[in-house]
Coordinates of N, CA and C in Angstrom, one line a residue:
X800 N 16.2 -27.0 12.9 CA 16.1 -26.9 11.5 C 16.5 -25.3 11.3
X801 N 17.4 -25.1 10.5 CA 17.8 -23.7 9.9 C 16.8 -23.3 8.9
X802 N 16.5 -22.3 8.9 CA 15.6 -21.7 7.9 C 15.7 -20.1 7.7
X803 N 15.1 -19.3 6.9 CA 15.1 -18.2 6.8 C 14.8 -17.2 7.8
X804 N 14.2 -17.6 8.7 CA 13.6 -17.1 9.9 C 14.6 -17.3 11.2
X805 N 15.6 -18.1 11.1 CA 16.3 -18.8 12.2 C 17.2 -17.6 12.7
X806 N 16.9 -17.3 13.9 CA 17.7 -16.3 14.9 C 17.4 -14.8 14.2
X807 N 16.4 -14.6 13.6 CA 16.2 -13.2 13.2 C 15.3 -12.6 14.1
X808 N 15.3 -11.2 14.2 CA 14.7 -10.2 15.1 C 13.1 -10.8 15.1
X809 N 12.8 -11.1 16.2 CA 11.2 -11.5 16.4 C 10.4 -10.6 17.4
X810 N 9.4 -10.3 17.2 CA 8.5 -9.2 17.9 C 7.4 -9.9 18.2
X811 N 7.0 -9.7 19.4 CA 5.6 -10.3 19.9 C 4.4 -9.1 19.9
X812 N 3.6 -9.2 19.0 CA 2.5 -8.1 19.0 C 1.6 -8.4 19.9
X813 N 1.3 -9.7 20.8 CA 0.6 -9.8 21.8 C 1.3 -10.7 22.8
X814 N 1.2 -10.5 24.3 CA 1.9 -11.2 25.1 C 1.9 -12.7 25.2
X815 N 3.2 -13.2 25.6 CA 3.5 -14.9 25.6 C 2.8 -14.9 27.0
X816 N 2.2 -16.1 27.4 CA 1.6 -16.4 28.4 C 3.0 -16.6 29.5
X817 N 2.7 -15.9 30.7 CA 3.8 -15.7 31.5 C 4.4 -17.3 32.1
X818 N 3.4 -18.0 32.5 CA 3.5 -19.3 33.0 C 4.6 -20.1 32.1
X819 N 4.2 -20.1 30.6 CA 4.8 -20.9 29.7 C 5.8 -19.9 28.7
X820 N 6.5 -18.8 29.5 CA 7.2 -17.7 28.5 C 8.6 -18.4 28.3
X821 N 9.3 -19.1 29.2 CA 10.8 -19.6 29.1 C 11.5 -18.4 28.7
X822 N 12.2 -18.6 27.5 CA 13.0 -17.6 26.8 C 12.3 -16.6 26.1
X823 N 10.9 -16.5 26.1 CA 10.2 -15.5 25.3 C 10.1 -15.9 23.9
X824 N 9.5 -14.6 23.2 CA 9.3 -14.9 21.7 C 10.5 -15.4 21.1
X825 N 11.5 -15.1 21.2 CA 12.8 -15.5 20.4 C 12.8 -17.1 20.4
X826 N 12.0 -17.9 21.1 CA 12.0 -19.4 21.2 C 11.2 -19.8 19.9
X827 N 10.5 -18.9 19.1 CA 9.9 -19.2 17.9 C 10.7 -19.2 16.8
X828 N 12.0 -18.7 17.0 CA 13.0 -18.4 15.7 C 14.5 -18.9 16.2
X829 N 14.4 -19.8 17.1 CA 15.8 -20.2 17.8 C 16.3 -21.5 17.1
X830 N 15.5 -21.9 16.0 CA 16.1 -23.2 15.4 C 15.8 -24.4 16.3
X831 N 15.3 -24.5 17.2 CA 15.1 -25.7 18.2 C 13.6 -25.9 18.2
X832 N 13.5 -27.3 17.9 CA 12.3 -27.9 17.7 C 11.9 -28.7 19.1
X833 N 10.6 -28.7 19.5 CA 10.2 -29.4 20.7 C 9.9 -30.6 20.6
X834 N 9.8 -31.5 21.6 CA 9.1 -32.7 21.6 C 7.7 -32.6 22.3
X835 N 7.2 -33.7 22.4 CA 5.7 -33.9 23.2 C 5.7 -33.3 24.3
X836 N 6.7 -33.1 25.0 CA 6.7 -32.3 26.6 C 6.7 -30.8 26.0
X837 N 5.5 -30.1 26.3 CA 5.6 -28.6 26.2 C 6.0 -27.9 27.3
X838 N 6.6 -28.6 28.4 CA 7.2 -27.8 29.5 C 8.6 -27.9 29.2
X839 N 9.1 -28.3 28.3 CA 10.7 -28.4 28.2 C 11.5 -26.9 28.1
X840 N 10.6 -25.8 27.8 CA 11.2 -24.8 27.3 C 11.6 -24.4 25.7
X841 N 11.1 -25.4 25.0 CA 11.2 -25.3 23.7 C 10.0 -24.7 23.1
X842 N 8.9 -24.9 23.8 CA 7.4 -24.3 23.5 C 7.1 -23.0 24.2
X843 N 6.4 -22.2 23.4 CA 5.9 -21.1 24.4 C 4.3 -21.1 24.0
X844 N 3.6 -20.6 25.1 CA 2.4 -20.8 25.2 C 1.5 -19.4 25.1
X845 N 0.3 -19.2 24.4 CA -0.3 -18.1 24.2 C -1.8 -18.5 24.7
X846 N -2.4 -17.6 25.7 CA -3.5 -18.0 26.3 C -4.3 -16.5 26.5
X847 N -5.7 -16.8 25.9 CA -6.7 -15.5 26.0 C -6.2 -14.4 24.8
X848 N -5.1 -14.9 24.2 CA -4.7 -14.0 23.1 C -4.0 -14.8 21.9
X849 N -3.3 -14.3 20.8 CA -3.1 -15.0 19.9 C -1.7 -15.0 19.6
X850 N -1.0 -16.0 19.1 CA 0.4 -16.0 18.7 C 0.4 -15.0 17.4
X851 N 1.0 -13.7 17.8 CA 1.0 -12.8 16.9 C 2.4 -12.1 16.7
X852 N 3.2 -12.5 15.8 CA 4.5 -12.1 15.9 C 5.0 -11.4 14.2
X853 N 6.1 -10.7 14.7 CA 6.4 -10.3 13.3 C 7.9 -10.4 13.1
X854 N 8.4 -11.2 12.2 CA 9.9 -11.6 12.1 C 10.4 -10.7 10.7
X855 N 11.7 -10.2 11.3 CA 12.3 -9.2 10.5 C 13.4 -10.1 10.0
X856 N 13.5 -10.3 8.4 CA 14.4 -11.0 7.7 C 15.6 -10.2 7.5
X857 N 15.5 -9.1 7.9 CA 16.8 -8.1 8.1 C 17.0 -7.7 6.4
X858 N 16.7 -8.3 5.5 CA 16.8 -7.9 4.1 C 16.0 -8.6 3.3
X859 N 15.6 -7.9 1.9 CA 14.5 -8.5 1.1 C 14.8 -9.7 0.8
X860 N 14.0 -10.8 1.2 CA 14.1 -12.2 0.9 C 13.0 -12.7 0.1
X861 N 13.1 -13.8 -0.7 CA 12.3 -14.4 -1.3 C 11.8 -15.6 -0.6
X862 N 10.3 -15.4 -0.3 CA 9.8 -16.7 0.6 C 8.8 -17.3 -0.2
X863 N 8.6 -18.6 0.1 CA 7.3 -19.3 -0.5 C 6.7 -20.4 0.3
X864 N 7.2 -20.5 1.5 CA 6.5 -21.1 2.5 C 6.6 -20.9 4.0
X865 N 5.9 -21.3 4.7 CA 6.0 -20.9 6.2 C 5.4 -22.2 7.2
X866 N 6.1 -22.5 8.0 CA 5.5 -23.8 8.8 C 5.8 -23.5 10.0
X867 N 4.8 -24.2 11.1 CA 5.1 -24.1 12.5 C 4.4 -25.4 13.1
X868 N 4.7 -25.7 14.2 CA 4.1 -26.8 14.9 C 3.4 -26.4 16.3
X869 N 2.3 -27.0 16.4 CA 1.4 -27.0 17.5 C 1.5 -28.3 18.4
X870 N 1.6 -27.9 19.8 CA 1.3 -29.2 20.7 C 0.0 -29.1 21.5
X871 N -0.6 -30.3 21.1 CA -2.0 -30.3 21.7 C -2.1 -31.5 22.6
X872 N -2.5 -31.2 23.9 CA -2.7 -32.2 24.8 C -4.1 -31.5 25.5
X873 N -5.1 -32.2 25.1 CA -6.6 -31.5 25.1 C -6.7 -31.8 26.8
X874 N -6.4 -33.0 27.4 CA -6.8 -32.9 28.8 C -6.1 -31.7 29.6
X875 N -5.3 -31.3 29.2 CA -4.5 -30.1 29.7 C -4.8 -28.7 29.2
X876 N -6.1 -28.7 28.4 CA -6.6 -27.6 27.9 C -5.7 -26.9 26.8
X877 N -4.9 -27.9 26.1 CA -4.0 -27.2 25.1 C -4.5 -27.9 23.9
X878 N -4.7 -26.8 22.8 CA -5.4 -27.1 21.8 C -4.6 -26.4 20.5
X879 N -5.2 -27.0 19.2 CA -4.6 -26.6 18.0 C -5.0 -25.0 17.6
X880 N -4.4 -24.6 16.7 CA -4.7 -23.2 16.1 C -6.1 -23.2 15.5
X881 N -6.7 -22.0 15.6 CA -8.0 -22.0 15.1 C -8.0 -21.5 13.7
X882 N -6.9 -20.5 13.4 CA -6.7 -20.0 11.9 C -5.5 -19.4 12.0
X883 N -5.0 -19.1 10.6 CA -3.7 -18.6 10.6 C -3.9 -17.4 9.4
X884 N -3.0 -16.4 9.7 CA -3.1 -15.4 8.8 C -1.4 -14.9 8.5
X885 N -1.1 -14.8 7.4 CA 0.4 -14.4 7.1 C 0.4 -13.0 6.1
X886 N 1.1 -12.2 6.5 CA 1.3 -10.8 5.9 C 2.7 -10.4 5.8
X887 N 3.0 -9.9 4.6 CA 4.3 -9.4 4.3 C 4.4 -8.0 4.3
X888 N 5.6 -7.5 4.3 CA 6.0 -6.1 4.3 C 7.3 -5.6 3.8
X889 N 7.5 -4.5 3.2 CA 9.0 -4.1 3.0 C 9.4 -3.0 4.1
X890 N 8.2 -2.4 4.7 CA 8.8 -1.3 5.7 C 8.5 -1.6 7.0
X891 N 7.8 -2.8 7.3 CA 7.3 -3.0 8.6 C 6.2 -2.3 9.0
X892 N 5.6 -1.5 8.2 CA 4.4 -0.6 8.8 C 3.2 -1.1 7.9
X893 N 3.3 -1.2 6.6 CA 2.4 -1.6 5.7 C 2.5 -3.0 5.2
X894 N 1.4 -3.7 5.4 CA 1.4 -5.1 5.4 C 0.1 -5.5 4.3
X895 N 0.8 -6.8 3.6 CA -0.2 -7.2 2.6 C -0.4 -8.6 3.1
X896 N -1.7 -9.0 3.0 CA -2.2 -10.3 3.4 C -1.9 -11.3 2.2
X897 N -1.2 -12.3 2.5 CA -0.7 -13.2 1.5 C -1.2 -14.8 1.7
X898 N -1.8 -14.8 2.9 CA -2.4 -16.1 3.4 C -3.4 -16.1 4.5
X899 N -4.8 -16.6 4.4 CA -5.5 -16.7 5.5 C -6.4 -18.0 5.4
X900 N -6.3 -18.7 6.6 CA -7.2 -19.9 6.9 C -7.8 -20.1 8.1
X901 N -9.1 -20.6 8.1 CA -9.7 -20.8 9.5 C -9.7 -22.6 9.5
X902 N -9.8 -22.9 10.9 CA -9.8 -24.3 11.1 C -10.9 -24.6 12.2
X903 N -11.6 -25.6 12.1 CA -12.7 -25.9 12.8 C -12.2 -26.3 14.3
X904 N -13.2 -26.2 15.5 CA -12.8 -26.6 16.6 C -12.5 -27.9 16.7
X905 N -11.5 -28.2 17.8 CA -11.1 -29.8 17.7 C -12.2 -30.5 18.4
X906 N -12.3 -32.0 17.7 CA -13.3 -32.9 18.2 C -12.9 -33.6 19.2
X907 N -13.6 -34.4 20.2 CA -13.1 -35.3 21.3 C -12.3 -36.3 20.6
X908 N -12.5 -36.6 19.4 CA -11.6 -37.8 18.8 C -10.4 -37.4 18.1
X909 N -10.3 -36.1 18.0 CA -8.9 -35.7 17.5 C -8.0 -36.1 18.4
X910 N -6.7 -36.4 17.9 CA -5.5 -37.0 18.5 C -4.7 -35.9 19.4
X911 N -4.4 -36.2 20.5 CA -3.3 -35.6 21.1 C -1.8 -35.6 20.2
X912 N -1.1 -34.7 20.5 CA 0.2 -34.8 19.8 C 0.8 -33.6 19.1
X913 N 1.6 -33.8 18.3 CA 1.9 -32.4 17.6 C 1.6 -32.3 16.1
X914 N 1.0 -31.1 15.9 CA 0.4 -31.0 14.6 C 1.3 -30.1 13.8
X915 N 1.6 -30.5 12.6 CA 2.6 -29.6 11.8 C 1.6 -28.8 10.9
X916 N 1.8 -27.4 10.9 CA 1.0 -26.6 10.0 C 2.1 -26.0 8.7
X917 N 1.9 -26.5 7.5 CA 2.8 -26.2 6.5 C 2.1 -25.2 5.5
X918 N 2.4 -24.0 5.4 CA 1.6 -23.3 4.4 C 2.6 -22.9 3.1
X919 N 1.9 -23.1 2.1 CA 2.7 -22.6 0.8 C 2.2 -21.4 0.2
X920 N 3.1 -20.5 0.1 CA 2.8 -19.3 -0.4 C 3.0 -18.9 -2.0
X921 N 2.5 -18.1 -2.7 CA 3.0 -17.8 -3.9 C 4.3 -17.0 -3.8
X922 N 5.4 -17.3 -4.3 CA 6.7 -16.6 -4.0 C 6.7 -15.2 -4.0
X923 N 7.2 -14.5 -3.0 CA 7.2 -13.1 -2.7 C 8.4 -12.6 -2.0
X924 N 8.9 -11.5 -2.4 CA 10.0 -11.0 -1.8 C 9.8 -10.0 -0.7
X925 N 10.1 -10.2 0.6 CA 9.6 -9.2 1.6 C 10.7 -9.2 2.6
X926 N 10.7 -8.5 3.5 CA 11.6 -8.2 4.6 C 10.8 -8.6 5.8
X927 N 9.7 -8.1 6.1 CA 9.1 -8.4 7.4 C 7.8 -9.5 7.2
X928 N 7.9 -10.6 7.9 CA 6.8 -11.3 7.9 C 5.8 -11.4 9.3
X929 N 4.7 -10.9 9.2 CA 3.7 -11.1 10.4 C 2.9 -12.1 10.3
X930 N 2.8 -13.1 11.1 CA 2.3 -14.4 11.2 C 1.2 -14.3 12.5
X931 N 0.0 -14.6 12.3 CA -1.0 -14.6 13.4 C -1.5 -16.2 13.5
X932 N -1.3 -16.7 14.7 CA -2.3 -18.0 15.0 C -3.2 -17.9 15.9
X933 N -4.4 -18.1 15.5 CA -5.3 -17.7 16.6 C -5.8 -19.0 17.7
X934 N -5.8 -18.6 18.8 CA -5.9 -19.6 20.0 C -7.4 -19.8 20.1
X935 N -7.5 -21.0 20.7 CA -9.0 -21.6 21.2 C -9.3 -20.6 22.2
X936 N -10.5 -19.7 21.8 CA -11.0 -18.8 22.7 C -12.3 -19.3 23.6
X937 N -12.8 -20.4 23.4 CA -13.9 -21.0 23.7 C -13.8 -22.5 23.7
X938 N -13.3 -23.2 24.5 CA -13.0 -24.9 24.5 C -14.4 -25.3 24.1
X939 N -14.7 -26.4 23.2 CA -15.9 -27.0 22.9 C -16.7 -27.7 23.9
X940 N -17.8 -28.0 23.6 CA -18.7 -28.3 24.7 C -18.6 -29.7 25.3
X941 N -17.9 -30.5 24.6 CA -17.7 -31.9 24.9 C -16.3 -32.0 25.9
X942 N -16.0 -30.9 26.2 CA -14.6 -31.0 27.1 C -14.9 -30.4 28.4
X943 N -14.4 -30.8 29.5 CA -14.8 -30.7 30.9 C -14.4 -29.0 31.2
X944 N -13.4 -28.4 30.4 CA -13.2 -26.9 30.4 C -13.9 -26.0 29.4
X945 N -15.0 -26.8 29.1 CA -15.8 -26.0 27.9 C -16.2 -24.6 28.5
X946 N -16.0 -23.8 27.3 CA -16.3 -22.3 27.6 C -15.2 -21.5 27.9
X947 N -14.1 -22.0 28.6 CA -13.0 -21.5 28.9 C -12.0 -21.3 27.6
X948 N -10.9 -20.5 27.8 CA -9.8 -20.3 26.8 C -9.1 -21.5 26.9
X949 N -8.4 -22.0 25.6 CA -7.6 -22.9 25.8 C -6.1 -22.2 25.4
X950 N -5.1 -23.1 25.7 CA -3.6 -22.6 25.6 C -3.4 -23.1 24.2
X951 N -2.4 -22.3 23.6 CA -1.8 -22.6 22.4 C -0.3 -22.8 22.5
X952 N 0.2 -23.8 22.2 CA 1.7 -23.9 22.3 C 2.2 -24.0 20.9
X953 N 3.3 -23.4 20.8 CA 4.1 -23.3 19.4 C 5.3 -23.3 19.8
X954 N 6.3 -24.1 18.8 CA 7.7 -24.2 19.3 C 8.7 -23.6 18.3
X955 N 8.3 -23.6 17.1 CA 9.4 -22.7 15.9 C 8.6 -22.3 14.8
X956 N 8.7 -21.1 14.2 CA 8.4 -20.7 12.8 C 9.4 -20.9 11.9
X957 N 9.4 -21.6 10.8 CA 10.3 -21.7 9.7 C 9.8 -21.0 8.5
X958 N 10.7 -20.5 7.7 CA 10.3 -19.7 6.8 C 11.3 -20.1 5.6
X959 N 10.8 -20.4 4.5 CA 11.5 -21.0 3.4 C 11.0 -20.0 2.0

């Protein structure tokens, strides 16, 4: 799906998990969506740190929404995002927060599969978009991997 962020320069501010790095951070803006299989190379993973990326839209661009999809497979220690922050900047140095939300830990009854996160923003003109998706730092008590970090798999960040 083509969006304002497709093929734009994308910087990882925290490392991508080496085991599931594939083509690296540009996977998040290559226009290619992943399916349920997180091992195809369309998804990249974050582990013990967050999805923390800065996308350079190359010129001042009006944006009003941001979306990304996570791939959840709880048996494989792969969980949904725990929170999202979006910041914007004209110079890539001074950022203003335009969105912040936290999500509860996953329950045993939550489904596996793809989770779409769609964020509506008050329209703003910006060049740089900084997105942080918090990974699961401590798997909940009900899970066999409780207390360990969980993986966060993301396939694409679309900005409109």
